[in-house]
PDB file of C-alpha atoms in Angstrom:
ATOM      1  CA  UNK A   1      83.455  74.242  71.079  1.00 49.00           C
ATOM      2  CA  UNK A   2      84.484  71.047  72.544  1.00 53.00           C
ATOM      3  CA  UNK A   3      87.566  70.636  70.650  1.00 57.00           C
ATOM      4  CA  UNK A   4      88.079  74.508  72.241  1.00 64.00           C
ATOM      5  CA  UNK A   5      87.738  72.899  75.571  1.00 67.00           C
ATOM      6  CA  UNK A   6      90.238  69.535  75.165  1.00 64.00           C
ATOM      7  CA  UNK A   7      93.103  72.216  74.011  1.00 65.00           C
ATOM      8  CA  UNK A   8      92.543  73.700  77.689  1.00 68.00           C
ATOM      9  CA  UNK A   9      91.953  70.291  80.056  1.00 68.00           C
ATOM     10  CA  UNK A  10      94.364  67.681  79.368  1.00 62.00           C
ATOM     11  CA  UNK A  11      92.543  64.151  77.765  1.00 55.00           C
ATOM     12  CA  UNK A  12      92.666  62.487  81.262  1.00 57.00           C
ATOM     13  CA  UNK A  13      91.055  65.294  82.831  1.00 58.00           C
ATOM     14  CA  UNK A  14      91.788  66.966  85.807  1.00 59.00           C
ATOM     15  CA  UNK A  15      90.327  64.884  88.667  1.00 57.00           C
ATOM     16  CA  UNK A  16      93.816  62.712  88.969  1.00 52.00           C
ATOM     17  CA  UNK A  17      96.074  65.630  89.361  1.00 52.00           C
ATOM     18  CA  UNK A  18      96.868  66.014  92.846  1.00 53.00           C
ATOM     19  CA  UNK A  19      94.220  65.971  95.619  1.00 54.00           C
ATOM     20  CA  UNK A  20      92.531  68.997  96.741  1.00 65.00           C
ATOM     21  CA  UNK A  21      88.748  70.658  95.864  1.00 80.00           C
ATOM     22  CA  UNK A  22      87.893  70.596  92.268  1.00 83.00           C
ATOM     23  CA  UNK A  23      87.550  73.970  91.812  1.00 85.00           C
ATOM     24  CA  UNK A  24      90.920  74.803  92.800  1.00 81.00           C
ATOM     25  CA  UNK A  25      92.114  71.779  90.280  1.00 80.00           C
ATOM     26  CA  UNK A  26      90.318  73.484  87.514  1.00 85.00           C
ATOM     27  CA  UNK A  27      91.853  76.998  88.291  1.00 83.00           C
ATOM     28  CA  UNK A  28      95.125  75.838  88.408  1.00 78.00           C
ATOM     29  CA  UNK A  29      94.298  74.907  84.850  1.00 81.00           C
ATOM     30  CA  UNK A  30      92.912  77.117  83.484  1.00 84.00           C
ATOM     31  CA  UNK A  31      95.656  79.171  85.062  1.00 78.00           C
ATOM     32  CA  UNK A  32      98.142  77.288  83.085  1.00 75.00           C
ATOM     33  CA  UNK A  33      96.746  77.924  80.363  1.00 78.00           C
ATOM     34  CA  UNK A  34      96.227  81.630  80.219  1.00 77.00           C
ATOM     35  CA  UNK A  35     100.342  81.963  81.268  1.00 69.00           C
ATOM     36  CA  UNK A  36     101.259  79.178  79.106  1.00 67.00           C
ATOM     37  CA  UNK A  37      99.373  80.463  76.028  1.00 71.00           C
ATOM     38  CA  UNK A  38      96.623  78.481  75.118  1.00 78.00           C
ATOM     39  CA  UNK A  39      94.413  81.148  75.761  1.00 80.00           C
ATOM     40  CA  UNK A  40      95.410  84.625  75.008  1.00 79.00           C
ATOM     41  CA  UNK A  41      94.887  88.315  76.211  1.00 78.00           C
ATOM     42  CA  UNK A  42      90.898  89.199  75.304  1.00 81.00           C
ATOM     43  CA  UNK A  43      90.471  85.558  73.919  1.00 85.00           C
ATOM     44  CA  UNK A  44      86.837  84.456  75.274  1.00 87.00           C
ATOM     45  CA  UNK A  45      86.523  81.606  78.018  1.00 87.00           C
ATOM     46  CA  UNK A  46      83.918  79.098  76.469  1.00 84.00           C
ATOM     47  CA  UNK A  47      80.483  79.093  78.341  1.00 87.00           C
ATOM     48  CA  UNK A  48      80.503  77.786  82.006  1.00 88.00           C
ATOM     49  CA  UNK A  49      77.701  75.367  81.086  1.00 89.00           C
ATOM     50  CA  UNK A  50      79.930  73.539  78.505  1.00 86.00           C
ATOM     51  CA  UNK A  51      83.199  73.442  80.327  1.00 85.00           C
ATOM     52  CA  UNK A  52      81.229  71.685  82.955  1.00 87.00           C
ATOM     53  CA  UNK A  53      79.472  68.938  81.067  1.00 85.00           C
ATOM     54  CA  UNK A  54      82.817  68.779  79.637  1.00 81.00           C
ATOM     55  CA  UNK A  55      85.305  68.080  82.239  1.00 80.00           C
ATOM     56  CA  UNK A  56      82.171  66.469  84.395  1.00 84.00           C
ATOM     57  CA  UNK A  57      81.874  68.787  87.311  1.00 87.00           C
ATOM     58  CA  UNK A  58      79.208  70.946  88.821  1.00 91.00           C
ATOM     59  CA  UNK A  59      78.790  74.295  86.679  1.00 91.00           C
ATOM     60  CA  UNK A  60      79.781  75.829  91.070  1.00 93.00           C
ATOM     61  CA  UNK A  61      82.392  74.501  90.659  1.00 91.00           C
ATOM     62  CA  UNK A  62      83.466  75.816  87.408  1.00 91.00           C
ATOM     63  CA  UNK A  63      82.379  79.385  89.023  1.00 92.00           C
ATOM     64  CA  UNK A  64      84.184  79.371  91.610  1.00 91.00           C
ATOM     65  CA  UNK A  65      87.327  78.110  89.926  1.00 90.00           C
ATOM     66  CA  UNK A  66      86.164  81.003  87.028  1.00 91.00           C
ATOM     67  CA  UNK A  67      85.956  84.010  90.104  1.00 89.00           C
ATOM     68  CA  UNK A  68      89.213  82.987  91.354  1.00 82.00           C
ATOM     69  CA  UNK A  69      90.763  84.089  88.365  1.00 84.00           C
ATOM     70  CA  UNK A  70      88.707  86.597  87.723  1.00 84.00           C
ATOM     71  CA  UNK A  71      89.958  88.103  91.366  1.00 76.00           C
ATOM     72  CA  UNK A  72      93.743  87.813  90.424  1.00 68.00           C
ATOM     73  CA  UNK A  73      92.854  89.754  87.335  1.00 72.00           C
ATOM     74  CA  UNK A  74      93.836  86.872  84.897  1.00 78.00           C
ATOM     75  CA  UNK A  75      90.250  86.824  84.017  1.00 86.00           C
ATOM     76  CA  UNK A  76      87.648  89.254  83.358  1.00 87.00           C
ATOM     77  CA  UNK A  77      83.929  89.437  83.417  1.00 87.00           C
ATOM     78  CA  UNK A  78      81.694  91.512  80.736  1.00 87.00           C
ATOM     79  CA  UNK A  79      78.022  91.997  81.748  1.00 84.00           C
ATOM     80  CA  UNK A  80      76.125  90.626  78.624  1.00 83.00           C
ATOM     81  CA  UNK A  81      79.305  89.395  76.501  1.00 85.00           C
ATOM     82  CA  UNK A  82      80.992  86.784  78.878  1.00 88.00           C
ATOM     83  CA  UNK A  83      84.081  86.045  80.051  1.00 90.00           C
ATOM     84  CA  UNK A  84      87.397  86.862  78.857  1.00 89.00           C
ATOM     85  CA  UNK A  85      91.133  86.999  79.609  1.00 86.00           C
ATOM     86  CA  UNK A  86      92.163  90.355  80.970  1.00 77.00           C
ATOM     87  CA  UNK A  87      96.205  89.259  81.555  1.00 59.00           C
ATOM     88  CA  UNK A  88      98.667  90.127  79.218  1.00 53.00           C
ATOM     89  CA  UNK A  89     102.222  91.033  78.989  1.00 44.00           C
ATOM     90  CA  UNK A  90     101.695  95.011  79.359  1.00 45.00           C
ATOM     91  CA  UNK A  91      99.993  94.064  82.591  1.00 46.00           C
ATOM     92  CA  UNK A  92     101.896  96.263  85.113  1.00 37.00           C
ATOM     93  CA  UNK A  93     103.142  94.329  88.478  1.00 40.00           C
ATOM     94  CA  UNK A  94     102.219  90.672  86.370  1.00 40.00           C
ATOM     95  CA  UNK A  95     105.385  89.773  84.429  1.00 39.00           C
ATOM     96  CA  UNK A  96     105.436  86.230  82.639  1.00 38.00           C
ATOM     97  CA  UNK A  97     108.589  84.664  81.622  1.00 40.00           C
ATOM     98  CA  UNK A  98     107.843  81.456  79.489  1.00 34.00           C
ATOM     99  CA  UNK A  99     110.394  78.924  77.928  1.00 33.00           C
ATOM    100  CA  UNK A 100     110.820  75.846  76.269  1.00 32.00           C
ATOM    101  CA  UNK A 101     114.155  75.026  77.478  1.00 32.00           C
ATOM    102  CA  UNK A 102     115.204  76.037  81.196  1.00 34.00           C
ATOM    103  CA  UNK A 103     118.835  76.920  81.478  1.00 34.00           C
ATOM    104  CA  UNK A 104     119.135  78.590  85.049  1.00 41.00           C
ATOM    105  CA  UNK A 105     115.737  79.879  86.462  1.00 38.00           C
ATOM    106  CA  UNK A 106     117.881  80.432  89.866  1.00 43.00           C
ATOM    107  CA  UNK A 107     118.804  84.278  91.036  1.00 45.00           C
ATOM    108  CA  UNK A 108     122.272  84.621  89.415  1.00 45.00           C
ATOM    109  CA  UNK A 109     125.181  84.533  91.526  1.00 44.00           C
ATOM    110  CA  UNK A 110     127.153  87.543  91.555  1.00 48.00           C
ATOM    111  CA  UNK A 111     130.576  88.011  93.608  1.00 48.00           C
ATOM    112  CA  UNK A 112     130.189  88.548  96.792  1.00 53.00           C
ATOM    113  CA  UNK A 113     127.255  86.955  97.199  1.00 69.00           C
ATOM    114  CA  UNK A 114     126.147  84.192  98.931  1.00 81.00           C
ATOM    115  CA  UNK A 115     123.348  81.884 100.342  1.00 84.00           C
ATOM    116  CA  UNK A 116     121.821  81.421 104.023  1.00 90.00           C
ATOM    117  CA  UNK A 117     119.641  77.971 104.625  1.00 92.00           C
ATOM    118  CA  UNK A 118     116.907  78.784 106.971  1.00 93.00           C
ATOM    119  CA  UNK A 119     114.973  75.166 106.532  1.00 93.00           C
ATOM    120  CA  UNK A 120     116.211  72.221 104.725  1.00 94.00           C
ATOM    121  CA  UNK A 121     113.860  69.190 105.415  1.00 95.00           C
ATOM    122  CA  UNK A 122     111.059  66.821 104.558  1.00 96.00           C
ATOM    123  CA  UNK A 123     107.132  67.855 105.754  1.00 95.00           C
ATOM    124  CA  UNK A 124     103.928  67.365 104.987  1.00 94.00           C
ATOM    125  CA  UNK A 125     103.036  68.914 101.642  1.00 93.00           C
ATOM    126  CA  UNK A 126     100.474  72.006 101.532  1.00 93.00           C
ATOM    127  CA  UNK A 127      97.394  71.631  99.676  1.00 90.00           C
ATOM    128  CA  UNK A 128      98.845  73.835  96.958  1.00 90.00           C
ATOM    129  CA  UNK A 129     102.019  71.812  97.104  1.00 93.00           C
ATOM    130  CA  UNK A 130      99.519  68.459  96.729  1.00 92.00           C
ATOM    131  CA  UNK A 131      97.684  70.011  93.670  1.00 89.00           C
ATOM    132  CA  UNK A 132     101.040  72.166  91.893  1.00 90.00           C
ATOM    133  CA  UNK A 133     103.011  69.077  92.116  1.00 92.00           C
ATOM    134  CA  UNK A 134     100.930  66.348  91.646  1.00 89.00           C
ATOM    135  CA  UNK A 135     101.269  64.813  95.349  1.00 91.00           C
ATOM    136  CA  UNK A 136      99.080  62.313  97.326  1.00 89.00           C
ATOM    137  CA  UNK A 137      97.967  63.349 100.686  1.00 86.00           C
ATOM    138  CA  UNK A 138     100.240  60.853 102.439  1.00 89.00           C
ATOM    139  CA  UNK A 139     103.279  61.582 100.461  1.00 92.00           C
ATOM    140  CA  UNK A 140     106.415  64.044 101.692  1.00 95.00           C
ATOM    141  CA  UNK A 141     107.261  67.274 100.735  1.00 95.00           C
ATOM    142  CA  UNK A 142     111.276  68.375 100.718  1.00 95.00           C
ATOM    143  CA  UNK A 143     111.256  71.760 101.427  1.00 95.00           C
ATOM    144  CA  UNK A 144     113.704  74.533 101.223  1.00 94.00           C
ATOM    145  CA  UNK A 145     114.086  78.118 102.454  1.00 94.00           C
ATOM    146  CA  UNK A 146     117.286  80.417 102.373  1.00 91.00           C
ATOM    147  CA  UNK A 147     118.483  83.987 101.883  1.00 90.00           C
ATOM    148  CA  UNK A 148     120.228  85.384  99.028  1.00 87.00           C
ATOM    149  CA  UNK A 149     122.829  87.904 100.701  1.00 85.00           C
ATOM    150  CA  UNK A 150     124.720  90.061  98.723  1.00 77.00           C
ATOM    151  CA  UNK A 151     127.835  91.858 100.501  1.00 76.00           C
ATOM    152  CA  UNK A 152     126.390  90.250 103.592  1.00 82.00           C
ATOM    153  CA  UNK A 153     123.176  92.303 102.985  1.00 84.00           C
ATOM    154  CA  UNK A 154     119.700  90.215 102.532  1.00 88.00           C
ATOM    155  CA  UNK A 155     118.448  90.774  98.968  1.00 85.00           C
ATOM    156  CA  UNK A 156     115.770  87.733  98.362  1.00 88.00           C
ATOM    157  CA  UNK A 157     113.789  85.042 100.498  1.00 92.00           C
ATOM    158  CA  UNK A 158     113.655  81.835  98.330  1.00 91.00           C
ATOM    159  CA  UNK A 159     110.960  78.805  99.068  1.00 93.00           C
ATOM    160  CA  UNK A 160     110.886  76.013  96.977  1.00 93.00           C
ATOM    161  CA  UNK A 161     109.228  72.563  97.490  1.00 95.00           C
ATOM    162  CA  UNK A 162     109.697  69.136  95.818  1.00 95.00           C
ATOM    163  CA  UNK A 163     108.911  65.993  96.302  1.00 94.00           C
ATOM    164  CA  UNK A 164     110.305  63.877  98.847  1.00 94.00           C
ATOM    165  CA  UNK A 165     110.733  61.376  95.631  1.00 92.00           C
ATOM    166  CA  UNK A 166     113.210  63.109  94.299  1.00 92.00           C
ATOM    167  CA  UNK A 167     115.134  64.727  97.111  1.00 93.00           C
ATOM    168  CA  UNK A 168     114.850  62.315 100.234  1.00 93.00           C
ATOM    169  CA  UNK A 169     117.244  63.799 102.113  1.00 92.00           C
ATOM    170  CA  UNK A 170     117.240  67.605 101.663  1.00 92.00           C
ATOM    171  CA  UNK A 171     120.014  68.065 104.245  1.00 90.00           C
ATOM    172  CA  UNK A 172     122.396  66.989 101.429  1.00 88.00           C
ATOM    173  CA  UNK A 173     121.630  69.693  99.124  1.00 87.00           C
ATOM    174  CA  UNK A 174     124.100  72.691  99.907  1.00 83.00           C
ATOM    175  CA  UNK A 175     123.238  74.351  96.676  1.00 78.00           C
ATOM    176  CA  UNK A 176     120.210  76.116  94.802  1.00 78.00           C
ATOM    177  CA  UNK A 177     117.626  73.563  94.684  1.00 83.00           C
ATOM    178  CA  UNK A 178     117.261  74.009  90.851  1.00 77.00           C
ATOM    179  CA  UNK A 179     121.104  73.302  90.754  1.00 77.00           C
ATOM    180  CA  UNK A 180     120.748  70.098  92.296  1.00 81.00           C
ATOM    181  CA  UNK A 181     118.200  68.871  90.215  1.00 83.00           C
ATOM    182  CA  UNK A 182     120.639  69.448  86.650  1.00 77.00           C
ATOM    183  CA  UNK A 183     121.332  66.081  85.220  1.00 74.00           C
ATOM    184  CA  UNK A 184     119.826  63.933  87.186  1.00 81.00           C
ATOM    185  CA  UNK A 185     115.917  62.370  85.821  1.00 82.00           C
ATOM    186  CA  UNK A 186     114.161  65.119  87.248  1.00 84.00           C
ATOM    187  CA  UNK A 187     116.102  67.894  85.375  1.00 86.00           C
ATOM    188  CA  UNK A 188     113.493  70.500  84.543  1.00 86.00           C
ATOM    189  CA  UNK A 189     113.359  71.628  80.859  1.00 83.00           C
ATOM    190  CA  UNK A 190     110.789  74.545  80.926  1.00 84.00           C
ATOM    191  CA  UNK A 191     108.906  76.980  83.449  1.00 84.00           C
ATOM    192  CA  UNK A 192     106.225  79.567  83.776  1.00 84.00           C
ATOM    193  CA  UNK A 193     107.161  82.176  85.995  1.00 81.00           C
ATOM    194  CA  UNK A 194     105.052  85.484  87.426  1.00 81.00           C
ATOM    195  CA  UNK A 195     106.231  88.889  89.251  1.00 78.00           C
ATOM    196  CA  UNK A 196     103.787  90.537  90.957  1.00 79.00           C
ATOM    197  CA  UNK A 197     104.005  93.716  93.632  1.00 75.00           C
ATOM    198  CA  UNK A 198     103.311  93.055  96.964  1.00 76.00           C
ATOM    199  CA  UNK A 199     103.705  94.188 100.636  1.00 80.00           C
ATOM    200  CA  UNK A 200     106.409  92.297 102.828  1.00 86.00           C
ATOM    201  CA  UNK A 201     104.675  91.372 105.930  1.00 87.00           C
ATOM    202  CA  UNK A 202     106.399  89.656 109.199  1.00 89.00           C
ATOM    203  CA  UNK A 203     108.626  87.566 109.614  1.00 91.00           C
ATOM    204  CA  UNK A 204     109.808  87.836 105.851  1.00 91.00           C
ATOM    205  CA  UNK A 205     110.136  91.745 106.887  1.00 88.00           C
ATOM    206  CA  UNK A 206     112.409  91.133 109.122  1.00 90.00           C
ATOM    207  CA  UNK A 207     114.581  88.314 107.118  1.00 91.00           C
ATOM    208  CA  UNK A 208     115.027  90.925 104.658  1.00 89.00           C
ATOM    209  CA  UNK A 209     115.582  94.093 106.904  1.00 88.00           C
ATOM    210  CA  UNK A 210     112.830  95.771 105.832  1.00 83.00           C
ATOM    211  CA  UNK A 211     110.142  97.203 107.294  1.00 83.00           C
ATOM    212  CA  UNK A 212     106.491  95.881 107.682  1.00 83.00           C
ATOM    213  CA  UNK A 213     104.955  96.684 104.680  1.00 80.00           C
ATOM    214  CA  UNK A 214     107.298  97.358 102.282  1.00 80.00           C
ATOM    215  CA  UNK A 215     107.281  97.006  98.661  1.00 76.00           C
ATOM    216  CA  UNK A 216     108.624  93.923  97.314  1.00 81.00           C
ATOM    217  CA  UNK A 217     108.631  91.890  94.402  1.00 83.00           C
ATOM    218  CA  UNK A 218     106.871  88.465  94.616  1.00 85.00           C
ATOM    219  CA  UNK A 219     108.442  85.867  92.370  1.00 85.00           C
ATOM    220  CA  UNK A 220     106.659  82.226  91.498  1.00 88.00           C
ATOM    221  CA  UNK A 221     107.617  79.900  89.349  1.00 88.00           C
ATOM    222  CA  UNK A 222     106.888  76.307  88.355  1.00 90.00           C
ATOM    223  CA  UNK A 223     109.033  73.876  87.053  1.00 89.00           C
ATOM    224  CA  UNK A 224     108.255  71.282  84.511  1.00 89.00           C
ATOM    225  CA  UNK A 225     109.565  67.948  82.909  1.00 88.00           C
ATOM    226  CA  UNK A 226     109.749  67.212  79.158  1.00 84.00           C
ATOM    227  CA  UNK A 227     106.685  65.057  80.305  1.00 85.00           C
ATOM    228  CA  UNK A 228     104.946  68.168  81.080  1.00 83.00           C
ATOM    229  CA  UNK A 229     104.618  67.053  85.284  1.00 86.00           C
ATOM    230  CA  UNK A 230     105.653  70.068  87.503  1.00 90.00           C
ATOM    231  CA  UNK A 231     108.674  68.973  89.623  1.00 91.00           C
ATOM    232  CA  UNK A 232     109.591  72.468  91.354  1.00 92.00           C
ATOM    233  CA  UNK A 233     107.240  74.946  92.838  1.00 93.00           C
ATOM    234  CA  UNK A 234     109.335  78.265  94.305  1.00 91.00           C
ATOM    235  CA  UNK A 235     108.223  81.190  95.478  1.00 91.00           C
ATOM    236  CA  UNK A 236     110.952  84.293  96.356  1.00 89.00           C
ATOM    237  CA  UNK A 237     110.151  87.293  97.760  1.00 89.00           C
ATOM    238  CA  UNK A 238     112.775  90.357  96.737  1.00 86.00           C
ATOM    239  CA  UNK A 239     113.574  93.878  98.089  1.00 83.00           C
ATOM    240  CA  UNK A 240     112.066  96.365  95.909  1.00 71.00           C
ATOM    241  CA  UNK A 241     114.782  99.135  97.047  1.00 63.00           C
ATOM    242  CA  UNK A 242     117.544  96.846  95.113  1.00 56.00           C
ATOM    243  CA  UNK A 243     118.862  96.115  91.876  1.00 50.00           C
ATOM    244  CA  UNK A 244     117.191  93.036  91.332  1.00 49.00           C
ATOM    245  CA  UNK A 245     117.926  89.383  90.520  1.00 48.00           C
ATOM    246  CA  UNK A 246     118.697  88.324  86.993  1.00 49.00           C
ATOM    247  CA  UNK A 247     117.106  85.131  86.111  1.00 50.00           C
ATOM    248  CA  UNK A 248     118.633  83.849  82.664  1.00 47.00           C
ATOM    249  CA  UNK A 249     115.879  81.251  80.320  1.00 46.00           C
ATOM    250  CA  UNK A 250     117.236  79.702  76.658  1.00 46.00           C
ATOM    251  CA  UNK A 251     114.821  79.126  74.014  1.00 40.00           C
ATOM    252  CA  UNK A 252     115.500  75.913  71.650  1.00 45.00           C
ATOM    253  CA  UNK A 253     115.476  76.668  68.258  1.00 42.00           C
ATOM    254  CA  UNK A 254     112.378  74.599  67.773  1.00 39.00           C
TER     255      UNK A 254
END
């Protein structure tokens, strides 16, 4: 069982990634590994007990990291049987896109379209931003937001954060954040991305010229170096009355 466990917590352990609660560390990891792979659709989650003494936390805290999941439906609880993982690629509204090498995880750019920058600067990261990215509490966020416009007409809200590191001056960037990032040292080389459903609430209604509670197609994705660190977390939000966005992934031959 416990070489079960070291395949899903990596051999440092979690309690170095990023600040934050535990629990949410843990469910970002187990997270990872349910869209990454390394636990599959009905495959059983090992015994809270043992991932605990494992990974050296409370067995709360491996319940409540366990319930979150189990609430976004990547995990699912059998009365008598355990745990197991209820997401898969037939789920409807939960879409996983998975590669090894990242060409162009960016909406494409058709003609006649163009970009709007809403916020281009440096902040104070979220705790998700902290924890996704690997940040310290006192470290700086560069964060992004713009509109996709196509014939002048709103199509997509796009947020993505990185870290101040890597983009210290984020008024300098005048194109898609992933596109700035291409051949430099923190060139991304693979990504998990997830499309779920959801209801467009205020002000991203309004952005997008749509009203309150529309449907809408929530987009996010994580970015990753050949090291394995996540360097890009974005999160777009898309009109579900459009066409959609086409977001084009390569897969080495390896």
């Amino acid at each position: 069982m416990s070489h079960l466990i070291a395949n899903l917590l990596p051999p440092e352990g979690f309690h170095s990634r990023g600040a934050g609660p535990l629990y949410l560390r843990l469910r970002r990891l187990l997270e990872e590994a349910i869209l990454s792979g390394k636990l599959n659709h009905r495959d059983a989650l090992c015994p809270e007990r043992d991932l605990a003494s494992y990974a050296g936390v409370s067995r709360v805290t491996v319940r409540k990291a366990v319930e979150r999941l189990v609430t976004e439906g990547l995990l699912v609880r059998r009365r008598g049987s355990g745990t197991f993982v209820g997401w898969s690629l037939s789920n409807v509204g939960d879409l996983l896109c998975r590669s090894t090498q990242l060409v162009d995880a960016s909406p494409s750019l058709r003609p006649y379209s163009r970009v709007q920058w809403l916020e281009r600067g440096l902040f104070q990261p979220t705790a998700e931003e902290i924890m996704t990215l690997s940040l310290s509490t006192h470290s700086r966020v560069a964060r992004f937001t713009c509109l996709h416009l196509l014939n002048d007409q709103p199509i997509a809200l796009e947020r993505s954060s990185v870290s101040a590191e890597v983009i210290p001056d984020p008024s300098r960037v005048n194109t898609l954040v992933h596109d700035s990032l291409r051949g430099t040292d923190a060139t991304p080389v693979r990504a998990i991305q997830r499309l779920t459903v959801s209801s467009v609430k205020d002000p991203e209604a309004q952005w997008l010229g749509l009203a309150t509670g529309a449907i809408g197609f929530s987009v996010e994705r994580v970015s990753y170096l050949a090291s394995g660190r996540a360097i890009e977390l974005t999160r777009s939000l898309l009109r579900g009355d459009g066409d959609g966005l086409v977001s084009e992934f390569q897969y080495s031959e390896s």
